[in-house]
XYZ file of C-alpha atoms in Angstrom:
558
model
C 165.639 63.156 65.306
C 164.621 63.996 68.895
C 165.169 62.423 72.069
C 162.200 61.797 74.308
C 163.080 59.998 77.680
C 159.876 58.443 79.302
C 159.982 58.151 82.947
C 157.926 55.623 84.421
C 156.420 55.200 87.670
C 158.269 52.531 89.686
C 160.637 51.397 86.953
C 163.312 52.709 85.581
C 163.726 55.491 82.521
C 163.179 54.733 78.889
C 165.496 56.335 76.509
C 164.153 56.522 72.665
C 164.787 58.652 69.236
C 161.742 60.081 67.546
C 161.259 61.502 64.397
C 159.437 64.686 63.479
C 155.345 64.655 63.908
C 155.491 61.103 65.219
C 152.799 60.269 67.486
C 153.902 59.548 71.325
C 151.144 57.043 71.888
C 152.954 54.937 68.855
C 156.296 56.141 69.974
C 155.405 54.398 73.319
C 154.116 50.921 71.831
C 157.073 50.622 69.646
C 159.661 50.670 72.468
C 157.738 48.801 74.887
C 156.677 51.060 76.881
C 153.089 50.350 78.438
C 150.200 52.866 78.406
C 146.962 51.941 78.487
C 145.044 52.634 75.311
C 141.729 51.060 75.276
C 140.126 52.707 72.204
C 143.440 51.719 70.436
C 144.368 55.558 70.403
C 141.303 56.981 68.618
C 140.867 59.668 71.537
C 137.985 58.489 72.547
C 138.686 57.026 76.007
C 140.826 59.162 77.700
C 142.995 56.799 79.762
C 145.897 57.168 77.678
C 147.381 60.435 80.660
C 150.968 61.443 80.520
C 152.324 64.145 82.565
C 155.338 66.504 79.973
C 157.920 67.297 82.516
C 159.894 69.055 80.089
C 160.270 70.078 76.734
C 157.806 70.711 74.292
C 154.631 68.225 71.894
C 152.281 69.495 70.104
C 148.451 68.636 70.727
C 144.948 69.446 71.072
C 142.994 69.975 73.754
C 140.915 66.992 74.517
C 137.527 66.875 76.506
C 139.021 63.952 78.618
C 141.330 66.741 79.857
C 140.132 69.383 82.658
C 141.500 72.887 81.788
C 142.737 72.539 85.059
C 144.266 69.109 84.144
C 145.792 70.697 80.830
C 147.177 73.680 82.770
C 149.220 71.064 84.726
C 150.574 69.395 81.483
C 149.020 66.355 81.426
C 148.204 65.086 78.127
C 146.693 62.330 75.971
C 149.507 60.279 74.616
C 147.870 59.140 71.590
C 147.199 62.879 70.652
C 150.164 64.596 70.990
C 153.170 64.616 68.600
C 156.670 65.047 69.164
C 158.407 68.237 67.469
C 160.842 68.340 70.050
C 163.008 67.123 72.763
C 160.693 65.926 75.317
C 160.625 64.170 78.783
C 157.215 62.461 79.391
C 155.977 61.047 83.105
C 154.354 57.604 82.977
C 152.224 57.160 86.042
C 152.321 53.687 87.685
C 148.087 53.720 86.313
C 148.857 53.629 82.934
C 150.486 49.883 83.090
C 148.729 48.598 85.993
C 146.949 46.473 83.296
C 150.073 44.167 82.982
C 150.384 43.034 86.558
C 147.110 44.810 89.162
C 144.385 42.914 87.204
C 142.414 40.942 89.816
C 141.236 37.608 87.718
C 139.844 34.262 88.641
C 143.733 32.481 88.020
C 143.268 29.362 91.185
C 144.782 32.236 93.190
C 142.343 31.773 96.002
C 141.513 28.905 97.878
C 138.366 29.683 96.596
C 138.990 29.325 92.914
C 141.509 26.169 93.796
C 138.523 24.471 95.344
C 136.065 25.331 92.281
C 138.641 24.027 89.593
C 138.942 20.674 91.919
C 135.351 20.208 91.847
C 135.370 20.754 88.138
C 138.004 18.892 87.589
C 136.635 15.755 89.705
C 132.947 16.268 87.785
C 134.188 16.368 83.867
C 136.506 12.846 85.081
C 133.623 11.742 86.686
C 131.909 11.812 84.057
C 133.728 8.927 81.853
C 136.446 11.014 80.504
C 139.709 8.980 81.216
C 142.662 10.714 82.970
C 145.749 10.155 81.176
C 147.948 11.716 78.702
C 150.936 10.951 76.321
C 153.576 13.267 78.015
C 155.338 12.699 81.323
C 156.851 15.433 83.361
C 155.130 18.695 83.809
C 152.931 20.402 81.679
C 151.533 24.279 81.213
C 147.563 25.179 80.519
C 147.183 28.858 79.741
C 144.324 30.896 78.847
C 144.694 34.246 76.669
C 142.131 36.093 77.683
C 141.703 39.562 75.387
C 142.246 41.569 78.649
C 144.466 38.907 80.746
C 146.251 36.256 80.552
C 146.508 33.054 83.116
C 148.640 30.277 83.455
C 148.952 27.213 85.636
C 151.916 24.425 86.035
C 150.289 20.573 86.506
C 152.493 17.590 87.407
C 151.073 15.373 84.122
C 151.027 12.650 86.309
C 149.415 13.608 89.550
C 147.071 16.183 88.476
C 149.031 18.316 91.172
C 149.210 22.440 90.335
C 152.443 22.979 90.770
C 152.313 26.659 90.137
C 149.912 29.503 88.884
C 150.706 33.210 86.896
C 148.906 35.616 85.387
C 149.648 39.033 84.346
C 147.531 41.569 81.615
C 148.030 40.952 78.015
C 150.395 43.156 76.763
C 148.171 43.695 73.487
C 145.657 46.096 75.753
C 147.950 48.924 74.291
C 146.577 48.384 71.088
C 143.306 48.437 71.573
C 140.894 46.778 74.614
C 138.686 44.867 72.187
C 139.724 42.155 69.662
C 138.568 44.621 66.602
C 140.754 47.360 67.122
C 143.820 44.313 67.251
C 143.022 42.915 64.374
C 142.930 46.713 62.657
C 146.525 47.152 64.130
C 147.742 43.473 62.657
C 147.318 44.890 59.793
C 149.291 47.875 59.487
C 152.701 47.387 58.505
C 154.721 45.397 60.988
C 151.402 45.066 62.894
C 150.911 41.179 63.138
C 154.320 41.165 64.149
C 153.929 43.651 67.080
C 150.735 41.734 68.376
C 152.487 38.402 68.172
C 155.391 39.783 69.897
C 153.501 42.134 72.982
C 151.407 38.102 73.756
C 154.718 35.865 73.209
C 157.657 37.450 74.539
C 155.996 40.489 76.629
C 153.742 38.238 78.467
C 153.900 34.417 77.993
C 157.437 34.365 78.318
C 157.161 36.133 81.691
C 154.522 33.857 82.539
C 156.518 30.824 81.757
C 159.822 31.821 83.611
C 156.981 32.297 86.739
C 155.719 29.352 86.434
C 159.095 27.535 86.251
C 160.201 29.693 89.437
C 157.056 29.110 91.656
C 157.588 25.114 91.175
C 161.189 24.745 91.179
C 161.187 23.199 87.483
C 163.318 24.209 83.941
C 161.709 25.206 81.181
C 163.262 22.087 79.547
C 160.945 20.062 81.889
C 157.567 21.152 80.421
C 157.037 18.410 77.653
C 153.041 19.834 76.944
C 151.382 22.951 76.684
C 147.809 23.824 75.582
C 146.771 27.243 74.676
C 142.859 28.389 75.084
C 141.883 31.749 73.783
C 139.519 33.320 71.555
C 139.754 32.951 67.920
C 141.475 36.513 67.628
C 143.621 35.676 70.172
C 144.870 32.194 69.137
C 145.278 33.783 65.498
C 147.502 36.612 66.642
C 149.584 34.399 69.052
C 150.819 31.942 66.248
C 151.467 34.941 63.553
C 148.019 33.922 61.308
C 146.290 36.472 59.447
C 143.459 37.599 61.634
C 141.701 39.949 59.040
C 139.118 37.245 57.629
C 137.336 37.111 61.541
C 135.953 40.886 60.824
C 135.064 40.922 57.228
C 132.299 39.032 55.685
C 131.710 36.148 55.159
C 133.292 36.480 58.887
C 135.708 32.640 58.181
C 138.736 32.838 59.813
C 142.226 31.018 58.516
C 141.873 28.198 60.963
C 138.985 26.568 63.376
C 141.944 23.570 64.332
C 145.704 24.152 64.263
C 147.328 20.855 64.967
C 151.002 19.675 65.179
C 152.687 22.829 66.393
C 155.028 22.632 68.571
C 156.707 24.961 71.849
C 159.680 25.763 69.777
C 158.388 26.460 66.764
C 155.795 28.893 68.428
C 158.600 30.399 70.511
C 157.778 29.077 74.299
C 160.333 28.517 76.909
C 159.771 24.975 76.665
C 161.244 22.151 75.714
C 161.448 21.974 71.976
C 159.136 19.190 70.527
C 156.645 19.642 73.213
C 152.978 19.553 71.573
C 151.027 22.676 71.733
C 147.766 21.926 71.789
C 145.404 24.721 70.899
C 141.871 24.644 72.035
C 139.376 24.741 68.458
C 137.567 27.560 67.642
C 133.753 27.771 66.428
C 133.576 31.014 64.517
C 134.810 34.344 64.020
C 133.914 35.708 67.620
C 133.775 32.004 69.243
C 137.096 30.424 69.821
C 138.862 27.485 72.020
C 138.424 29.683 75.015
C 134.507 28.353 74.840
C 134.964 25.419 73.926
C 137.790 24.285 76.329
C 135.142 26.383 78.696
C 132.190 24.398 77.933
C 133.743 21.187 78.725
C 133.851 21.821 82.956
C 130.663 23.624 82.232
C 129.503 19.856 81.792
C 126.334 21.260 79.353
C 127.416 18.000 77.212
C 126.617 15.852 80.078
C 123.685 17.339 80.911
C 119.374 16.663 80.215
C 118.202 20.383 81.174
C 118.669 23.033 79.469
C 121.703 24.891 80.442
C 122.568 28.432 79.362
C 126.608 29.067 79.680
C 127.474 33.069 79.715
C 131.539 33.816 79.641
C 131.277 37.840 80.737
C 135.219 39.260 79.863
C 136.265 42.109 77.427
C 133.920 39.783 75.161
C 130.436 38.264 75.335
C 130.030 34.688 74.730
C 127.376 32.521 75.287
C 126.406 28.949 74.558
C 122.652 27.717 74.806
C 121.914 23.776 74.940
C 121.760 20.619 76.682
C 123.882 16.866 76.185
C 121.575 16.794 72.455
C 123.040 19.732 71.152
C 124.376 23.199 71.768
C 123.813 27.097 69.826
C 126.716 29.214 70.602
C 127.126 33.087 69.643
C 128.894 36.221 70.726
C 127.736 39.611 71.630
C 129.614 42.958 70.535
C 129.060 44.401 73.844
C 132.184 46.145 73.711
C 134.687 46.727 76.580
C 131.899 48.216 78.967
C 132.509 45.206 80.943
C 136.541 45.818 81.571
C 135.780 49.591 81.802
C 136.576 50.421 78.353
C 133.865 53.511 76.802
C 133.204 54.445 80.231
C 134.267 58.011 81.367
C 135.270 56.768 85.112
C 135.498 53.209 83.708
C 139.337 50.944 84.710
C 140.177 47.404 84.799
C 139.402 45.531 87.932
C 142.667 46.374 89.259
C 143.430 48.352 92.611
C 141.665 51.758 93.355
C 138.451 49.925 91.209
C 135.150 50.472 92.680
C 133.716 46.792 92.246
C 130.092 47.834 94.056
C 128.305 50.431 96.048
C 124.925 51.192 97.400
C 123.456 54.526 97.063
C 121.525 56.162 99.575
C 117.643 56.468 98.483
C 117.301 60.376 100.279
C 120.874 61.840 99.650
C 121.928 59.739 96.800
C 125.391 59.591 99.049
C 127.480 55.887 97.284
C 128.997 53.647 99.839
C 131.903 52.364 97.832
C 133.680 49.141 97.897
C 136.920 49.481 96.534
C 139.371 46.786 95.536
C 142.431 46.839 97.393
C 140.571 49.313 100.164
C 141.636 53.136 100.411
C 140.159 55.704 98.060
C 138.582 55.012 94.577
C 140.192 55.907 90.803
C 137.290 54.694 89.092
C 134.455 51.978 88.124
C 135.263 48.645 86.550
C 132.646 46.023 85.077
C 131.008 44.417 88.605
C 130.716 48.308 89.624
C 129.178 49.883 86.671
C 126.488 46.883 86.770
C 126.070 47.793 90.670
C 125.880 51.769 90.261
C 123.922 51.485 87.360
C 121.231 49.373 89.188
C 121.620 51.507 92.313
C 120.861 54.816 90.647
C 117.587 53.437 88.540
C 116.178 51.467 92.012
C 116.324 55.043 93.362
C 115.128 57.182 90.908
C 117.719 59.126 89.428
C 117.642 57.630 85.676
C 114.763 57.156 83.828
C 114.584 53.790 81.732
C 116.356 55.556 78.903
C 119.451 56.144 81.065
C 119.079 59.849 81.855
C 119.362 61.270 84.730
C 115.868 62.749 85.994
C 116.421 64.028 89.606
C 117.730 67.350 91.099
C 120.535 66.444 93.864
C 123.503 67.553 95.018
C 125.352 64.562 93.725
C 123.371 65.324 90.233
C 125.766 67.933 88.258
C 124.026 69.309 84.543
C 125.622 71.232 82.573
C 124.604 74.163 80.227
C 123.867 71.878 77.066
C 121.270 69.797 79.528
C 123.960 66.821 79.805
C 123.615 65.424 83.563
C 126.446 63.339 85.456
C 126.144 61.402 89.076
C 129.545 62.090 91.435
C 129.871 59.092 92.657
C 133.274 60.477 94.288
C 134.086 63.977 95.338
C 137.703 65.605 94.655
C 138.502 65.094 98.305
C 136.855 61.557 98.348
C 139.350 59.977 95.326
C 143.011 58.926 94.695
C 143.227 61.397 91.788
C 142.257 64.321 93.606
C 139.904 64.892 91.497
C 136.136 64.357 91.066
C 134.790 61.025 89.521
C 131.663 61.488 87.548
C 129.735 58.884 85.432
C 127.684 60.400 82.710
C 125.146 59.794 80.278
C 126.991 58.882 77.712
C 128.700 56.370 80.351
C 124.883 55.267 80.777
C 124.323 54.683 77.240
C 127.497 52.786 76.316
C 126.778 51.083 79.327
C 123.199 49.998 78.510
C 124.364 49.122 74.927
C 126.685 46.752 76.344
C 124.249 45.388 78.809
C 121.256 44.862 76.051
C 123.597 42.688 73.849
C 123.983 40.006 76.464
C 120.171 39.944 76.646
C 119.293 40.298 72.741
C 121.354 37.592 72.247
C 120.114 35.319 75.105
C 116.801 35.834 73.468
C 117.955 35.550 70.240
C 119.556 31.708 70.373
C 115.854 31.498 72.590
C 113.917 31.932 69.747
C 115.700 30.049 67.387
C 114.993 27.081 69.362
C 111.231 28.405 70.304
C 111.618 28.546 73.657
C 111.264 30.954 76.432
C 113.614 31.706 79.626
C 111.483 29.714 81.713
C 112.791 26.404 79.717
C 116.355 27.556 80.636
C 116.947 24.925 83.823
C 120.600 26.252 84.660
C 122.641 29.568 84.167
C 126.267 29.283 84.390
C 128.450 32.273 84.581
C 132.130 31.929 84.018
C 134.714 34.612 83.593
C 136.670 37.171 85.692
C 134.122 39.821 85.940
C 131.347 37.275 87.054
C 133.075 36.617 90.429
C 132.314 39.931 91.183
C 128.699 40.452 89.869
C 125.703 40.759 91.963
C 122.836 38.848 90.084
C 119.979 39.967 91.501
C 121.706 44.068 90.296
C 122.472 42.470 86.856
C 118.765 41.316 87.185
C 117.225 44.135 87.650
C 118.933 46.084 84.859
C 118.306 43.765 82.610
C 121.329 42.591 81.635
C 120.172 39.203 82.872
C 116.986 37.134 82.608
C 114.878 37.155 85.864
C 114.776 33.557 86.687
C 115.352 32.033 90.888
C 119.452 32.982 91.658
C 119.273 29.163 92.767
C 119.793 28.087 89.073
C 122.979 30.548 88.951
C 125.884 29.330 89.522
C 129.437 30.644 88.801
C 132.558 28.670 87.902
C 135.576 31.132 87.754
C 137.728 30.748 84.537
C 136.219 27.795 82.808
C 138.634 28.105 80.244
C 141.678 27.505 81.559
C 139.876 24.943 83.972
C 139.231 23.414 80.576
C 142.699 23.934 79.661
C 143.723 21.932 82.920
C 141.339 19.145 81.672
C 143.063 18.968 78.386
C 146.479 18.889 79.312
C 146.197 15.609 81.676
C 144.381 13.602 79.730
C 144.207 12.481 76.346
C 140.497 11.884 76.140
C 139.358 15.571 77.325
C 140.900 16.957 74.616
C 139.313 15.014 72.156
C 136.301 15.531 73.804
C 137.059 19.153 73.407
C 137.336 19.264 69.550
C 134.599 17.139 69.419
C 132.626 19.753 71.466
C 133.913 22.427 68.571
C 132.649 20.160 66.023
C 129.347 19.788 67.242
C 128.271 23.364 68.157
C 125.796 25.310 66.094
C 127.562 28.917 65.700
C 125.299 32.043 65.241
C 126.653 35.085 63.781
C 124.503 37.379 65.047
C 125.333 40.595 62.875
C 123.254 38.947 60.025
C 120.715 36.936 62.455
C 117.134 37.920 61.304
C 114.990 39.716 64.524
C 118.332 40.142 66.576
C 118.820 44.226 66.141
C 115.019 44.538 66.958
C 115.801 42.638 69.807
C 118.441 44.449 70.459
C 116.358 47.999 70.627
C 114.128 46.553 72.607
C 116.526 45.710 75.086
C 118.392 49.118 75.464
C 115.990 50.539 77.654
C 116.813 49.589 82.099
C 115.410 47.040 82.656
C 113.486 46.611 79.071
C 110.873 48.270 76.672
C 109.090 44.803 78.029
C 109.350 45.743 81.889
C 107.020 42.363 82.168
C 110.216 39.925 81.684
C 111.891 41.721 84.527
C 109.242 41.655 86.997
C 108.739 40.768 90.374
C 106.923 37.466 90.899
């Protein structure tokens, strides 16, 4: 046995025994130590950097890593293996995913006056206000990436409090796949269950309980919205059945559970209601979503897009509703993407590039200098560098600049920050693989627009309302997502965005009665299309992963 001591940024000193050859990445996740790991440790993503101090691990050298970099000892957790005593430097980065993540959780006056609105339109509309419980109740939403949470007087309506912090499952993996490959190693499910009960709800609940004065004895209801992944992995349910065909997982409704049987700092019998699920890849999140989205109340047709780590879309009007989702990946959270982060401080969230010099003015979240590109800034950059003629509509770079680096295998990438221009020190590129992931990503939210289009024989110009909802949509710029194609081209007057609709929903359900059974009615009644086996969806799909479109006709100007 060897001791490896893991110093952390800002926090205090972990202490652990390893065994010979064990891998520090899964060294790290079984002691609770957080490191980001967005391709679940495959290698692949690079984010995963750990500074040795001292001591020796063995490892490979890894094209995330400068020579430079290497030279310096910093390493790739999830590739290096411990053969030694070993002291290992956590930067502050590598968990800013737990408690950094800007998301639409009320905490702006902004988002409190959208969930009001909401609020006052889906009780508006008929739905009585009203529920069994007295006292104070808790509406979370468990989002892939993060988590949010707000405290409601049951009678009053009143938001007592609001939390949110990331989901500690990120270090398994940023997209739902790679967690439900890790639930099933051994002691898996119980790792995942235990990183989004006790390493983050619990948090959030003692938060929640300190912002508004209260006990956790004095929440008597609780409902739960997330994805079908996430709602599986949170009560300890086998999660396998939502990849593999025929794609049915163990449970659309879960009724009757209860705070302490689930483990919730609150009081014992209180119901926990869990928003229902649709499908394998749509869960309660949509459908607790859909109901302030107020598509059910409406004549038009409305199209409903939830942008997060997932894609998820719902297509339909007050006489029925298609829903699907997308496998665009973690492109959208900065997952697959060189330069790409979580919308947390240091992010670039948009830029405009100079037409002559091809010099980016950078917006950066929290100010001061950048660390890299999260979802709202790839979809800016990208559009920026194709409206001035740097990539070609295949996503290759096609100018000679200064800013324009190739290499000696042809490969091109854009430095969108020089060495002396970011927090790292070092240069921030985004290549063309970056580009393609990117435009992957970006063409699944369209093939699958057009795809539930078809279905129904109609064209974008029936489509009467967009809605985005979501964390990333707060930041995007439609007319940029527009003009990449990620979006159809239709007036921005018929956009509108509505912050997290899920855990508005989840508001809505926990004071009254009669939302939530509108809720599981909405489950009941929506058509789910898996779109993996969906005839004319992968040609669609082709077609789309050009910038804007093979069909440059659907994206132009009027």
């Amino acid at each position: 046995m060897y001791t490896v001591i893991f110093k952390i940024e800002n926090s205090g000193d972990v202490k652990v025994q390893a065994e010979q050859g064990e891998n520090l990445l899964e060294l790290a996740r079984k002691n609770g130590v957080a490191i980001d790991a967005p391709c679940s440790g495959n290698g692949t993503c690079g984010k995963c950097r750990v500074k040795l101090i001292s001591g020796t691990v063995e490892t490979e050298k890894n094209p995330h890593l400068s020579q430079e970099d290497f030279d310096e000892q910093w390493r790739l957790a999830c590739q290096c293996r411990v053969v030694g005593d070993a002291v290992i430097w956590v930067p502050g980065s590598a968990s800013a995913f737990r408690n950094n993540i800007k998301t639409a959780d009320l905490g702006s006056d902004e988002e409190l006056a959208r969930y009001e609105s909401a609020l006052d339109e889906v009780f508006g509309a008929g739905i009585g206000r009203g529920c069994t419980e007295t006292g104070v109740g808790v509406a979370v939403d468990i989002g892939t990436t993060t988590v949010t949470a707000a405290m409601l007087d049951l009678q009053s309506g009143k938001v007592l409090s609001k939390a949110s912090m990331g989901n500690g499952q990120i270090r398994f993996g940023a997209d739902v796949i790679n967690r439900i490959i890790q639930s099933a190693k051994p002691g898996g499910q119980e790792r995942l269950r235990h990183a989004v009960r006790e390493e983050t709800l619990v948090p959030i609940f003692e938060s929640l309980c300190a912002g508004a004065g209260k006990a956790a004895d004095d929440i008597t209801r609780v409902v739960i919205a997330g994805n079908t992944t996430m709602e599986h992995l949170f009560v300890g349910a086998d999660a396998q059945s939502i990849r593999l065909e025929p794609y049915v997982p163990e449970f659309l409704e879960l009724h009757g559970k209860t705070a302490g049987e689930l483990g919730l700092p609150a009081r014992a019998d209180a119901p926990v209601i869990l928003a229902p699920n649709v499908g394998s890849y749509v869960g309660g999140d949509i459908t607790a979503g859909v109901l302030p989205a107020m598509l059910w109340n409406e004549e038009e047709m409305t199209l409903f897009i939830d942008l997060g780590t997932n894609g998820e879309l719902v297509l339909g009007n007050a006489d029925y509703m298609l829903c699907c989702a997308c496998s665009a990946g973690p492109a959208f959270e900065g997952g697959d993407i060189s330069c790409g982060m979580r919308a947390t401080r240091g992010a670039v969230d948009s830029c405009v590039i100079d037409p002559e010099t091809l010099v980016p003015t950078l917006s950066v979240i929290g100010g001061g200098k950048p660390l890299g590109l999260c979802g709202s800034g790839l979809i800016s950059m990208i559009s920026e560098l194709f409206r001035t003629g740097a990539i070609s509509a295949q996503g290759k770079f096609v100018r000679e600049n200064p800013r324009i680096r190739y290499d000696e295998f042809g490969g091109a990438a854009y430095i969108l920050a020089l060495a002396e221009e970011s927090e790292t020190g070092h240069e921030i590129t985004l290549d063309e693989s970056d580009l393609d992931n990117f435009i992957r990503a970006k063409a699944a939210i369209f093939s699958a627009i057009r795809t539930m289009l078809m279905s129904l024989d109609f064209t974008v110009d029936d489509i009467g309302k967009i809605i985005i909802a979501g964390g990333i949509g707060s930041g995007i710029d439609i007319g940029k997502a527009i003009s990449i194609g990620m979006l159809p081209r239709q007036d921005h007057s018929k956009y509108t965005y509505i912050g997290n609709s899920s855990l508005t929903g989840a508001c809505a359900m926990l004071l009254s009665d009669e939302a939530t059974e509108k809720v599981f009615e909405l489950g009941r009644n929506m058509t789910y299309i898996e779109l993996s086996t969906h005839p004319g969806y992968m040609d669609e799909f082709v077609a789309a992963c050009f910038v804007p479109h093979t069909d440059a006709a659907l994206f132009a100007e009027d």
